[in-house]
Short mmCIF file of C-alpha atoms in Angstrom, two decimals:
data_model
loop_
_atom_site.label_atom_id
_atom_site.label_comp_id
_atom_site.label_asym_id
_atom_site.label_seq_id
_atom_site.Cartn_x
_atom_site.Cartn_y
_atom_site.Cartn_z
CA MET A 1 -12.30 -28.81 -13.40
CA LEU A 2 -14.77 -28.12 -15.79
CA GLU A 3 -15.03 -28.70 -19.53
CA ALA A 4 -17.87 -28.00 -21.41
CA ARG A 5 -18.28 -28.25 -25.32
CA LEU A 6 -21.43 -26.64 -26.82
CA GLN A 7 -22.13 -27.90 -30.42
CA THR A 8 -24.10 -24.78 -31.07
CA GLY A 9 -22.35 -21.64 -29.92
CA ALA A 10 -25.06 -19.43 -30.88
CA LEU A 11 -26.88 -20.63 -28.00
CA LEU A 12 -24.23 -19.38 -25.26
CA LYS A 13 -24.25 -15.95 -27.15
CA LYS A 14 -28.01 -15.68 -26.97
CA VAL A 15 -28.02 -16.50 -23.55
CA LEU A 16 -25.58 -13.93 -22.33
CA GLU A 17 -27.17 -11.29 -24.57
CA ALA A 18 -30.61 -12.20 -22.46
CA ILE A 19 -28.97 -11.85 -19.07
CA LYS A 20 -26.19 -9.14 -19.76
CA GLU A 21 -28.97 -6.46 -20.07
CA LEU A 22 -30.48 -7.40 -16.48
CA ILE A 23 -27.37 -8.08 -14.16
CA THR A 24 -23.91 -7.03 -14.31
CA ASP A 25 -21.44 -9.60 -12.49
CA ALA A 26 -22.54 -13.03 -11.53
CA ASN A 27 -21.54 -16.71 -10.77
CA PHE A 28 -21.67 -19.44 -13.10
CA ASP A 29 -22.49 -22.27 -10.80
CA CYS A 30 -20.91 -25.74 -12.39
CA SER A 31 -21.41 -28.68 -11.12
CA ASP A 32 -22.05 -32.11 -12.60
CA ASN A 33 -25.88 -31.33 -13.13
CA GLY A 34 -24.83 -28.63 -15.61
CA ILE A 35 -24.10 -24.76 -15.62
CA ALA A 36 -26.59 -22.75 -13.59
CA LEU A 37 -26.78 -18.87 -12.66
CA GLN A 38 -29.18 -17.33 -10.16
CA ALA A 39 -28.88 -13.23 -9.70
CA MET A 40 -31.11 -10.29 -8.72
CA ASP A 41 -30.85 -7.05 -10.91
CA ASN A 42 -29.33 -3.73 -8.95
CA SER A 43 -32.94 -3.00 -7.73
CA HIS A 44 -33.53 -6.47 -6.26
CA VAL A 45 -36.97 -6.54 -7.75
CA ALA A 46 -36.23 -9.11 -10.25
CA LEU A 47 -34.11 -12.16 -10.30
CA VAL A 48 -33.14 -14.57 -13.32
CA ALA A 49 -32.03 -18.15 -12.96
CA LEU A 50 -30.40 -20.00 -15.89
CA LEU A 51 -29.85 -23.57 -16.26
CA LEU A 52 -27.84 -25.15 -18.91
CA ARG A 53 -28.00 -28.97 -18.37
CA HIS A 54 -25.19 -31.16 -18.50
CA ASP A 55 -26.84 -32.82 -21.55
CA GLY A 56 -26.94 -29.78 -23.70
CA PHE A 57 -23.13 -30.15 -23.73
CA GLU A 58 -21.09 -33.20 -25.69
CA PRO A 59 -18.93 -33.84 -23.56
CA TYR A 60 -19.53 -32.51 -20.38
CA ARG A 61 -17.24 -32.85 -17.47
CA CYS A 62 -17.23 -31.18 -14.11
CA ASP A 63 -15.50 -33.08 -11.21
CA ARG A 64 -15.79 -30.66 -8.61
CA SER A 65 -18.31 -27.74 -7.96
CA LEU A 66 -16.94 -24.48 -9.24
CA ALA A 67 -18.30 -20.82 -8.92
CA LEU A 68 -16.93 -18.95 -11.89
CA GLY A 69 -17.26 -15.39 -11.21
CA VAL A 70 -17.86 -13.43 -14.46
CA ASN A 71 -18.58 -10.04 -15.65
CA LEU A 72 -21.28 -10.52 -17.89
CA VAL A 73 -20.44 -7.59 -20.22
CA SER A 74 -16.82 -8.77 -20.79
CA LEU A 75 -18.06 -12.53 -21.36
CA SER A 76 -20.58 -11.17 -24.24
CA LYS A 77 -17.85 -9.25 -25.72
CA VAL A 78 -15.53 -12.04 -25.69
CA LEU A 79 -18.27 -14.19 -27.17
CA ARG A 80 -18.95 -11.81 -29.92
CA CYS A 81 -15.87 -12.79 -31.26
CA ALA A 82 -17.37 -16.77 -31.79
CA GLY A 83 -19.32 -17.36 -34.94
CA ASN A 84 -22.67 -18.51 -34.64
CA ASP A 85 -22.01 -21.93 -36.01
CA ASP A 86 -18.81 -22.35 -33.94
CA ILE A 87 -18.15 -25.24 -31.51
CA ILE A 88 -17.69 -23.36 -28.15
CA THR A 89 -15.71 -25.09 -25.62
CA LEU A 90 -15.47 -23.98 -22.02
CA LYS A 91 -12.74 -24.86 -19.60
CA ALA A 92 -11.75 -23.72 -15.85
CA ASP A 93 -9.39 -25.32 -13.72
CA ASP A 94 -10.31 -25.50 -9.76
CA THR A 95 -8.68 -22.52 -9.08
CA ALA A 96 -11.15 -20.65 -11.27
CA ASP A 97 -8.54 -17.88 -12.15
CA VAL A 98 -9.88 -17.84 -15.68
CA LEU A 99 -12.37 -19.12 -17.84
CA SER A 100 -10.85 -20.20 -21.28
CA LEU A 101 -13.23 -20.22 -24.08
CA THR A 102 -12.16 -22.13 -27.45
CA PHE A 103 -14.17 -21.51 -30.60
CA GLU A 104 -13.73 -23.98 -33.15
CA ASN A 105 -14.99 -23.41 -36.87
CA THR A 106 -15.04 -26.85 -38.77
CA ASP A 107 -15.75 -25.30 -42.06
CA ASN A 108 -12.50 -23.38 -42.36
CA ASP A 109 -10.52 -24.98 -39.58
CA ARG A 110 -10.23 -21.99 -37.63
CA ILE A 111 -9.66 -22.27 -33.69
CA SER A 112 -9.52 -19.31 -31.68
CA GLU A 113 -8.74 -19.37 -27.94
CA TYR A 114 -9.65 -16.51 -25.34
CA GLU A 115 -8.95 -16.39 -21.78
CA LEU A 116 -11.52 -14.29 -19.47
CA LYS A 117 -10.34 -13.24 -16.15
CA LEU A 118 -12.72 -14.32 -13.25
CA MET A 119 -13.27 -12.84 -10.35
CA ASP A 120 -14.76 -13.27 -6.73
CA ILE A 121 -18.45 -12.58 -6.28
CA ASP A 122 -20.46 -12.50 -3.06
CA SER A 123 -23.66 -13.95 -4.08
CA GLU A 124 -26.52 -14.97 -2.06
CA HIS A 125 -28.97 -17.73 -3.38
CA LEU A 126 -32.43 -17.48 -2.93
CA GLY A 127 -34.36 -20.79 -2.45
CA ILE A 128 -37.33 -21.19 -4.98
CA PRO A 129 -39.83 -23.42 -4.18
CA ASP A 130 -42.06 -25.26 -6.73
CA THR A 131 -45.23 -23.59 -6.87
CA THR A 132 -48.66 -24.30 -8.55
CA TYR A 133 -49.59 -21.10 -9.94
CA GLU A 134 -53.07 -19.76 -10.53
CA ALA A 135 -52.90 -19.08 -13.91
CA VAL A 136 -49.95 -20.22 -16.45
CA VAL A 137 -50.33 -18.63 -20.08
CA GLN A 138 -48.36 -20.53 -22.85
CA MET A 139 -47.94 -18.18 -26.00
CA SER A 140 -45.54 -17.14 -28.79
CA SER A 141 -42.41 -15.71 -27.41
CA ALA A 142 -42.35 -12.98 -30.29
CA GLU A 143 -45.96 -12.09 -29.50
CA PHE A 144 -44.88 -11.38 -25.90
CA ALA A 145 -42.16 -9.51 -26.80
CA ARG A 146 -44.38 -7.32 -29.35
CA ILE A 147 -47.03 -6.77 -26.67
CA CYS A 148 -44.41 -5.52 -23.96
CA LYS A 149 -42.90 -3.10 -26.83
CA ASP A 150 -46.03 -1.78 -28.12
CA LEU A 151 -47.64 -1.09 -24.69
CA GLN A 152 -44.54 0.61 -23.34
CA VAL A 153 -45.59 3.19 -25.61
CA LEU A 154 -48.41 4.20 -23.44
CA SER A 155 -47.12 3.29 -19.78
CA ASP A 156 -44.70 1.91 -17.70
CA SER A 157 -46.67 -0.73 -16.29
CA VAL A 158 -49.07 -3.41 -17.84
CA GLN A 159 -51.93 -4.85 -15.98
CA ILE A 160 -52.15 -8.71 -17.09
CA ASP A 161 -55.72 -10.09 -16.70
CA VAL A 162 -56.12 -13.90 -16.99
CA THR A 163 -59.37 -15.36 -17.52
CA LYS A 164 -60.42 -18.85 -18.99
CA GLU A 165 -61.31 -16.60 -22.16
CA GLY A 166 -58.11 -15.37 -22.73
CA VAL A 167 -55.25 -13.01 -21.28
CA LYS A 168 -55.45 -9.43 -21.70
CA PHE A 169 -52.26 -7.05 -21.38
CA GLY A 170 -53.45 -3.31 -20.89
CA ALA A 171 -51.58 -0.03 -20.11
CA LYS A 172 -53.11 3.44 -19.31
CA GLY A 173 -51.05 6.33 -19.54
CA GLU A 174 -51.13 10.12 -20.19
CA LEU A 175 -51.45 10.16 -23.99
CA GLY A 176 -54.13 7.50 -23.51
CA SER A 177 -54.77 3.51 -22.93
CA GLY A 178 -54.19 0.53 -24.88
CA ALA A 179 -54.79 -3.34 -24.68
CA VAL A 180 -54.23 -6.45 -26.34
CA THR A 181 -55.99 -9.52 -25.72
CA LEU A 182 -55.30 -13.10 -26.77
CA LYS A 183 -57.79 -15.66 -26.82
CA GLN A 184 -57.21 -19.07 -25.72
CA ASN A 185 -56.94 -21.04 -28.74
CA GLY A 186 -56.11 -24.62 -29.56
CA ASN A 187 -54.59 -23.74 -32.93
CA VAL A 188 -53.57 -27.08 -34.06
CA ASP A 189 -52.13 -25.69 -37.66
CA LYS A 190 -49.85 -23.04 -35.57
CA GLU A 191 -48.66 -24.80 -32.79
CA GLU A 192 -46.18 -22.32 -32.43
CA GLU A 193 -48.43 -19.35 -31.97
CA ALA A 194 -51.24 -20.73 -29.92
CA THR A 195 -51.87 -19.49 -26.59
CA LEU A 196 -52.79 -21.91 -23.98
CA ILE A 197 -54.13 -21.11 -20.71
CA GLU A 198 -54.30 -23.37 -17.43
CA LEU A 199 -56.21 -21.39 -14.96
CA GLN A 200 -57.17 -22.35 -11.34
CA GLN A 201 -58.35 -18.76 -10.72
CA ASN A 202 -58.65 -15.53 -12.31
CA VAL A 203 -55.77 -13.28 -11.85
CA SER A 204 -55.31 -9.66 -12.20
CA LEU A 205 -51.67 -8.13 -11.37
CA ASN A 206 -49.62 -5.49 -12.53
CA PHE A 207 -46.01 -5.14 -13.60
CA SER A 208 -43.46 -2.83 -14.93
CA LEU A 209 -43.01 -2.79 -18.37
CA LYS A 210 -39.51 -1.72 -18.78
CA TYR A 211 -38.45 -5.23 -16.75
CA LEU A 212 -40.58 -7.11 -19.11
CA VAL A 213 -39.33 -5.66 -22.13
CA ASN A 214 -35.80 -6.61 -20.74
CA PHE A 215 -36.69 -9.93 -19.83
CA THR A 216 -37.76 -10.34 -23.71
CA LYS A 217 -34.02 -10.20 -24.53
CA ALA A 218 -34.48 -13.98 -24.23
CA THR A 219 -36.54 -14.13 -27.15
CA PRO A 220 -34.46 -15.64 -29.65
CA LEU A 221 -33.85 -18.57 -27.35
CA ALA A 222 -37.16 -20.26 -27.46
CA SER A 223 -40.41 -19.84 -29.73
CA ARG A 224 -42.40 -20.33 -26.40
CA VAL A 225 -42.86 -18.28 -23.55
CA SER A 226 -44.87 -18.99 -20.34
CA LEU A 227 -46.13 -16.78 -18.18
CA SER A 228 -46.95 -18.13 -14.58
CA MET A 229 -48.98 -15.95 -12.02
CA SER A 230 -50.76 -15.96 -8.46
CA SER A 231 -51.79 -12.88 -6.82
CA GLU A 232 -48.98 -11.35 -4.57
CA VAL A 233 -46.20 -13.56 -5.77
CA PRO A 234 -43.63 -12.76 -8.62
CA LEU A 235 -44.61 -13.39 -11.99
CA LEU A 236 -42.35 -16.16 -13.55
CA VAL A 237 -41.32 -15.67 -17.39
CA GLU A 238 -39.96 -18.86 -18.67
CA TYR A 239 -38.07 -19.51 -21.72
CA LYS A 240 -37.15 -23.24 -22.14
CA MET A 241 -34.46 -24.37 -24.20
CA GLU A 242 -33.63 -27.89 -25.47
CA ALA A 243 -31.46 -28.50 -22.67
CA GLY A 244 -32.07 -26.17 -19.83
CA TYR A 245 -34.23 -22.75 -19.24
CA ILE A 246 -33.97 -19.39 -18.44
CA ARG A 247 -36.45 -17.97 -15.92
CA TYR A 248 -37.20 -14.29 -14.87
CA TYR A 249 -39.06 -13.30 -11.71
CA LEU A 250 -40.27 -9.85 -11.42
CA ALA A 251 -42.33 -8.73 -8.07
CA PRO A 252 -46.22 -7.60 -9.25
CA LYS A 253 -46.67 -3.86 -8.57
CA ILE A 254 -48.75 -3.54 -5.51
CA GLY A 255 -51.26 -0.74 -4.82
CA GLU A 256 -51.29 0.93 -8.22
CA ASP A 257 -55.08 0.98 -10.18
CA ASN A 258 -53.51 1.26 -13.67
CA MET B 1 19.53 8.95 9.48
CA ALA B 2 17.28 9.59 12.50
CA THR B 3 17.22 5.79 13.89
CA PRO B 4 20.14 3.55 13.08
CA ASN B 5 18.31 0.48 12.68
CA GLN B 6 15.82 1.98 10.32
CA GLN B 7 15.43 -0.57 7.27
CA ARG B 8 15.10 0.84 3.60
CA ILE B 9 14.51 -0.61 0.59
CA CYS B 10 17.38 0.15 -1.79
CA ILE B 11 18.56 -0.75 -5.57
CA GLY B 12 21.92 -0.12 -5.76
CA PRO B 13 25.65 -1.38 -6.87
CA LYS B 14 26.84 -4.53 -5.80
CA VAL B 15 28.70 -3.56 -2.51
CA PRO B 16 32.16 -5.78 -2.50
CA ALA B 17 32.84 -7.24 0.92
CA HIS B 18 35.04 -5.68 3.55
CA ALA B 19 33.82 -2.24 1.60
CA ASP B 20 33.79 0.94 3.77
CA ASN B 21 30.75 1.99 5.28
CA PRO B 22 29.16 4.31 2.71
CA ILE B 23 28.87 7.89 3.92
CA SER B 24 25.63 9.50 2.89
CA MET B 25 25.33 13.36 2.50
CA LEU B 26 23.87 16.51 1.34
CA LEU B 27 25.68 17.89 -1.75
CA PRO B 28 24.43 20.95 -3.96
CA SER B 29 22.59 19.29 -7.15
CA PRO B 30 25.05 20.25 -9.99
CA SER B 31 21.78 21.33 -12.15
CA SER B 32 19.91 23.28 -9.62
CA GLY B 33 22.40 23.90 -6.80
CA LEU B 34 19.91 22.49 -4.25
CA PRO B 35 20.86 20.00 -1.50
CA ALA B 36 20.61 16.73 -3.02
CA ARG B 37 21.37 13.06 -1.53
CA PHE B 38 24.78 11.55 -2.53
CA VAL B 39 26.52 8.62 -1.16
CA ILE B 40 30.26 8.00 -0.97
CA GLN B 41 31.62 4.73 -0.87
CA ASP B 42 35.08 3.14 -1.15
CA GLY B 43 36.08 6.00 -3.17
CA GLY B 44 33.16 6.00 -5.74
CA LEU B 45 30.49 8.81 -5.67
CA TYR B 46 26.75 7.68 -6.16
CA GLU B 47 23.60 9.73 -6.73
CA MET B 48 20.77 8.48 -4.35
CA GLN B 49 17.18 8.99 -5.75
CA MET B 50 14.04 8.35 -3.75
CA VAL B 51 10.54 7.10 -5.07
CA ASP B 52 8.38 8.75 -2.57
CA SER B 53 5.61 6.83 -1.39
CA GLU B 54 4.10 9.74 0.53
CA GLY B 55 3.17 7.48 3.27
CA LEU B 56 0.41 5.64 1.10
CA ARG B 57 2.49 2.34 0.62
CA SER B 58 4.56 0.02 2.52
CA TRP B 59 6.80 -3.08 1.85
CA PHE B 60 6.05 -6.65 2.92
CA ILE B 61 9.52 -8.20 3.26
CA SER B 62 8.88 -12.06 4.20
CA ASP B 63 6.71 -11.88 7.28
CA THR B 64 7.21 -8.58 8.43
CA ILE B 65 5.91 -5.29 7.03
CA GLN B 66 7.99 -1.90 6.69
CA SER B 67 5.93 0.98 6.77
CA ASP B 68 8.41 3.21 4.75
CA GLY B 69 7.16 2.35 1.23
CA ALA B 70 9.93 4.50 -0.15
CA LEU B 71 12.29 2.97 -3.06
CA TYR B 72 15.91 4.54 -3.03
CA LEU B 73 18.02 4.09 -6.14
CA ILE B 74 21.48 4.52 -5.86
CA THR B 75 23.58 5.27 -9.04
CA PRO B 76 27.09 5.84 -10.03
CA PHE B 77 27.53 9.44 -10.54
CA ASP B 78 30.43 11.05 -12.62
CA PRO B 79 32.15 13.52 -10.14
CA VAL B 80 33.24 15.81 -12.57
CA PHE B 81 29.68 16.78 -13.09
CA MET B 82 29.63 17.61 -9.21
CA LEU B 83 33.02 19.50 -9.94
CA ILE B 84 32.16 21.73 -12.43
CA PRO B 85 29.72 24.10 -10.59
CA ILE B 86 32.10 24.12 -7.52
CA LEU B 87 35.09 24.93 -9.48
CA ASP B 88 33.36 27.56 -11.41
CA ALA B 89 32.38 29.02 -8.21
CA MET B 90 35.74 29.00 -6.46
CA ARG B 91 37.86 30.40 -9.06
CA GLN B 92 35.99 33.74 -8.92
CA LYS B 93 36.36 34.53 -12.63
CA THR B 94 35.82 38.20 -13.49
CA ALA B 95 35.89 40.23 -16.95
CA ASP B 96 39.47 40.88 -16.52
CA SER B 97 40.92 37.95 -14.65
CA GLU B 98 40.66 34.26 -15.45
CA GLY B 99 40.40 33.57 -11.67
CA LYS B 100 42.40 31.85 -8.85
CA PHE B 101 44.26 28.77 -8.91
CA LEU B 102 43.41 26.60 -5.70
CA MET B 103 44.55 23.54 -3.74
CA LEU B 104 42.80 20.42 -3.13
CA GLU B 105 42.03 21.25 0.29
CA GLY B 106 41.44 24.90 -0.83
CA ILE B 107 38.73 23.84 -3.09
CA PHE B 108 36.93 21.49 -0.82
CA GLY B 109 37.77 22.43 2.61
CA THR B 110 36.51 25.88 2.91
CA CYS B 111 34.23 26.30 -0.26
CA SER B 112 31.09 26.18 1.46
CA ASP B 113 29.70 26.60 5.03
CA GLN B 114 26.17 25.28 3.61
CA TYR B 115 27.64 21.95 2.32
CA PRO B 116 30.41 21.02 4.86
CA SER B 117 29.92 17.42 3.33
CA LEU B 118 31.88 18.78 0.20
CA ARG B 119 35.03 17.98 1.86
CA HIS B 120 34.45 14.38 1.39
CA LEU B 121 34.85 14.85 -2.46
CA ALA B 122 38.67 15.15 -1.94
CA ASP B 123 38.92 11.69 -0.70
CA LEU B 124 37.34 10.35 -3.87
CA LYS B 125 39.44 7.87 -5.80
CA ASN B 126 41.43 9.61 -8.79
CA ILE B 127 40.06 12.93 -7.90
CA ASP B 128 43.44 14.39 -9.40
CA ARG B 129 42.39 12.99 -12.47
CA TYR B 130 38.90 14.31 -12.33
CA LEU B 131 40.25 17.62 -11.45
CA SER B 132 42.90 17.65 -14.40
CA ALA B 133 40.22 16.67 -16.82
CA ILE B 134 38.55 19.92 -16.70
CA CYS B 135 41.09 22.41 -15.10
CA ASP B 136 44.39 24.05 -15.85
CA VAL B 137 46.92 22.34 -13.37
CA ARG B 138 49.99 23.96 -11.97
CA ASP B 139 52.49 21.51 -10.79
CA SER B 140 54.57 22.04 -7.94
CA LYS B 141 56.97 20.00 -6.64
CA SER B 142 55.24 17.74 -4.31
CA ALA B 143 52.08 16.25 -5.44
CA ALA B 144 50.12 17.85 -2.49
CA MET B 145 50.76 21.26 -3.61
CA LYS B 146 49.11 21.18 -6.75
CA THR B 147 46.79 23.71 -7.88
CA PHE B 148 43.88 23.91 -10.04
CA ARG B 149 41.78 26.22 -11.82
CA LEU B 150 38.84 25.58 -14.22
CA ASP B 151 39.50 25.94 -17.90
CA ASP B 152 36.32 26.65 -19.84
CA GLU B 153 37.81 24.98 -22.95
CA LYS B 154 38.74 22.11 -21.24
CA VAL B 155 35.52 21.45 -19.61
CA MET B 156 33.84 21.89 -22.94
CA GLY B 157 36.18 19.32 -24.40
CA TRP B 158 35.32 17.00 -21.70
CA LEU B 159 31.59 17.47 -22.32
CA LYS B 160 31.72 17.11 -25.97
CA LYS B 161 33.66 13.65 -25.18
CA LYS B 162 30.71 12.89 -22.80
CA VAL B 163 28.43 13.42 -25.51
CA ASP B 164 30.23 11.30 -28.17
CA VAL B 165 30.67 8.30 -25.49
CA PHE B 166 26.91 8.65 -24.84
CA VAL B 167 25.91 8.58 -28.36
CA GLY B 168 28.01 5.14 -28.72
CA LYS B 169 26.10 3.53 -26.00
CA PHE B 170 22.81 5.10 -26.93
CA GLY B 171 21.51 2.05 -28.92
CA GLY B 172 22.38 -0.38 -25.85
CA ILE B 173 19.86 1.20 -23.59
CA PRO B 174 16.31 0.56 -24.65
CA ALA B 175 14.64 3.21 -22.88
CA LEU B 176 16.50 5.69 -24.68
CA VAL B 177 16.11 4.07 -28.08
CA GLU B 178 12.23 4.24 -27.15
CA SER B 179 12.53 7.86 -26.51
CA ILE B 180 13.27 8.46 -30.04
CA ALA B 181 10.90 6.26 -31.45
CA TYR B 182 9.08 9.05 -33.42
CA THR B 183 12.12 8.98 -35.88
CA GLU B 184 12.11 5.52 -36.65
CA SER B 185 10.43 6.16 -40.23
CA LEU B 186 12.80 9.08 -40.92
CA PRO B 187 16.17 9.04 -42.72
CA GLU B 188 19.70 8.19 -41.19
CA GLU B 189 20.77 11.79 -40.70
CA CYS B 190 17.69 12.74 -38.83
CA ARG B 191 17.95 9.77 -36.56
CA SER B 192 21.48 10.37 -35.75
CA GLU B 193 20.48 14.11 -34.84
CA ALA B 194 17.83 13.09 -32.95
CA VAL B 195 20.28 10.64 -30.87
CA THR B 196 22.57 13.64 -30.09
CA GLN B 197 19.58 15.72 -29.15
CA SER B 198 18.69 13.19 -26.78
CA VAL B 199 22.26 12.65 -25.17
CA LEU B 200 22.26 16.39 -24.88
CA ARG B 201 19.28 16.48 -23.03
CA LEU B 202 20.61 13.78 -20.47
CA ILE B 203 23.73 15.44 -19.77
CA SER B 204 22.41 18.94 -19.68
CA ALA B 205 20.30 17.53 -16.56
CA ASN B 206 23.36 17.54 -14.72
CA LEU B 207 24.66 20.86 -15.46
CA SER B 208 23.73 24.28 -14.41
CA ASP B 209 21.76 26.25 -17.02
CA SER B 210 24.71 28.46 -18.18
CA TRP B 211 26.59 25.58 -19.14
CA ALA B 212 24.11 23.60 -20.71
CA THR B 213 23.42 26.51 -23.32
CA LYS B 214 27.31 26.79 -23.95
CA LEU B 215 27.34 22.80 -24.60
CA SER B 216 24.18 22.85 -26.92
CA ALA B 217 25.74 25.96 -28.76
CA ASN B 218 28.26 23.49 -29.88
CA TYR B 219 25.53 21.64 -31.73
CA GLN B 220 23.35 21.59 -34.68
CA PHE B 221 20.39 19.68 -35.96
CA PRO B 222 19.94 21.07 -39.29
CA GLU B 223 17.56 18.02 -40.50
CA LEU B 224 15.66 17.82 -37.20
CA ASP B 225 15.06 21.42 -37.70
CA LYS B 226 13.77 21.12 -41.24
CA LEU B 227 11.49 18.38 -39.85
CA GLU B 228 9.98 20.59 -37.26
CA SER B 229 9.10 23.45 -39.50
CA ARG B 230 7.11 20.81 -41.40
CA THR B 231 5.74 18.86 -38.72
CA GLN B 232 5.14 19.76 -35.24
CA LEU B 233 7.41 16.96 -33.20
CA PRO B 234 6.52 16.13 -29.82
CA SER B 235 8.84 18.20 -27.39
CA MET B 236 10.13 16.45 -24.16
CA SER B 237 7.81 18.69 -22.36
CA ASP B 238 4.62 17.33 -24.20
CA PHE B 239 5.46 13.84 -22.99
CA GLY B 240 5.49 15.11 -19.45
CA LYS B 241 2.29 16.78 -20.21
CA ARG B 242 0.48 13.93 -21.64
CA SER B 243 1.73 11.56 -19.14
CA ALA B 244 0.28 13.75 -16.31
CA MET B 245 -2.79 13.87 -17.97
CA ASP B 246 -2.79 10.01 -18.39
CA LEU B 247 -1.93 9.82 -14.83
CA ASP B 248 -5.11 11.89 -14.02
CA ASP B 249 -7.43 10.04 -16.40
CA GLU B 250 -6.69 6.36 -15.00
CA PRO B 251 -8.63 6.37 -11.88
CA LYS B 252 -11.40 8.46 -13.47
CA ALA B 253 -11.65 5.69 -16.19
CA LYS B 254 -11.83 3.32 -13.45
CA GLU B 255 -14.49 4.76 -11.77
CA VAL B 256 -16.55 4.75 -14.63
CA LYS B 257 -15.66 0.91 -15.13
CA LYS B 258 -17.21 -0.13 -11.86
CA THR B 259 -20.49 1.65 -12.39
CA LYS B 260 -20.64 0.59 -16.07
CA MET B 261 -24.10 -1.07 -16.97
CA SER B 262 -25.27 -2.67 -20.16
CA VAL B 263 -27.71 -0.79 -22.14
CA GLY B 264 -30.63 -2.64 -20.76
CA GLN B 265 -29.61 -1.84 -16.89
CA ARG B 266 -29.50 1.63 -17.69
CA LYS B 267 -33.23 1.46 -18.98
CA LEU B 268 -33.88 -0.48 -15.86
CA ALA B 269 -32.47 1.93 -13.57
CA LYS B 270 -34.68 4.48 -14.65
CA ALA B 271 -37.92 2.14 -14.19
CA SER B 272 -40.17 2.86 -11.37
CA THR B 273 -40.02 0.23 -8.61
CA ALA B 274 -42.67 1.66 -6.52
CA GLY B 275 -44.78 -1.05 -5.26
CA MET B 276 -42.69 -3.49 -6.04
CA LYS B 277 -41.08 -5.79 -2.89
CA PRO B 278 -37.60 -6.99 -3.30
CA MET B 279 -37.48 -10.71 -4.42
CA THR B 280 -35.86 -11.61 -0.93
CA SER B 281 -39.48 -10.97 0.55
CA PHE B 282 -40.91 -13.67 -1.61
CA PHE B 283 -37.90 -16.04 -1.52
CA ALA B 284 -35.98 -17.17 1.49
CA LYS B 285 -32.13 -17.01 1.31
CA LYS B 286 -30.52 -20.08 1.21
CA THR B 287 -28.18 -20.85 3.81
#
């Protein structure tokens, strides 16, 4: 039996917007720790891992671990019926046949109740080890979204070079080439916009821009994003929320020079 | 039936205890003349219809599976509908003769080599009354010597009465009321005409074309005709077409749904994943 009440419904709406563009169906794994989701995209080159920790809900109750198999498009459609300021309560019993959603609007005493049919989804969980990355860039999430969108005009892939001076996003295509460099700064005035780099070793990696643009659907969830890279391992793009995170992993393109 | 122990799933009227065994037989369908399955039990005539599973479905019956997934429906059938075409053929009406009078055995005993089962109709309860309803009857001294000849006027009178009975009961049958749902917003005259029209269709389904035409010639629908000239009302055949189309569309729609992807996913589907290894090559599967 799951019961989770979320004060700001907008959060759940944004989370769904962020993952439904990457995956179709997924299990929400509910445990006493919170609600988690892990799934790969259709091509299996990217992975999303979501965690909504229990302390983000008030109250949160989950007696037994439950896997709620959800079609994400359907869920996001139902969530569109919720107002941004609505309090959202998720409920499911141990049979996990349906997920019931209650949207409460305290301003006008409106309560709407929806039930979403659940399904059985076979999912394999991948064990993701804690790794120390060679380079970790923390930057404004809006800035990252803009860079990916801009460079997409030129090419399908981006080369990310990280040195101690800064991070350079470069793209080369048929119509020309372009690059955006962000210098490492400790901008105290605008902490939100600062670019911070933790570096063990310079890295230079290529990634698919279409995927990165897809990941930036999570931008509304957090003002900051961190890109963690090591050569020949997946890039980790992480958006941290107040009580949880959404992490995207993307395999680097290997054997391409542009 | 080929195998006596064969089990079938059937919806039918409640059979009284100690009832005779039902006799299942092929009789000419009153509308088409083609063979159709009928059942006689305890002097009553029943029509049997089969919802064919075409071998694609089976029934689960408690712990067993029955491979024949067909559903049989057995419903009472007014014997008069069955009698009309038989008598019509038997009287051998010609331009200058009203035709022959026949005895009971004469009607069912010898009438058809193709349908020997017709003789069972003579055993129906009150067959005399059914015959009298639509026939000229010549009484002889003994009841067994009664002779019958189909009388067009009586048939028409009987059919009209049947129409009246149906019109009276129309409102109590939801499926029928639904069939004229399109008249909901129309004036009362229109509605009652629509009811009659709908009943005529029902009854004509059990009549040969020639009788159906004769019957419908007795009814006019001025209000509906007026309406039809203004707006094209959906005809019965349109309903058929539409539902056939729907049936076709449904599986297609399901297929589309299966492959339905969000906008972002469609974009990703176009992304080149050349040189990218799958996630499973980086992260081990949890067991």
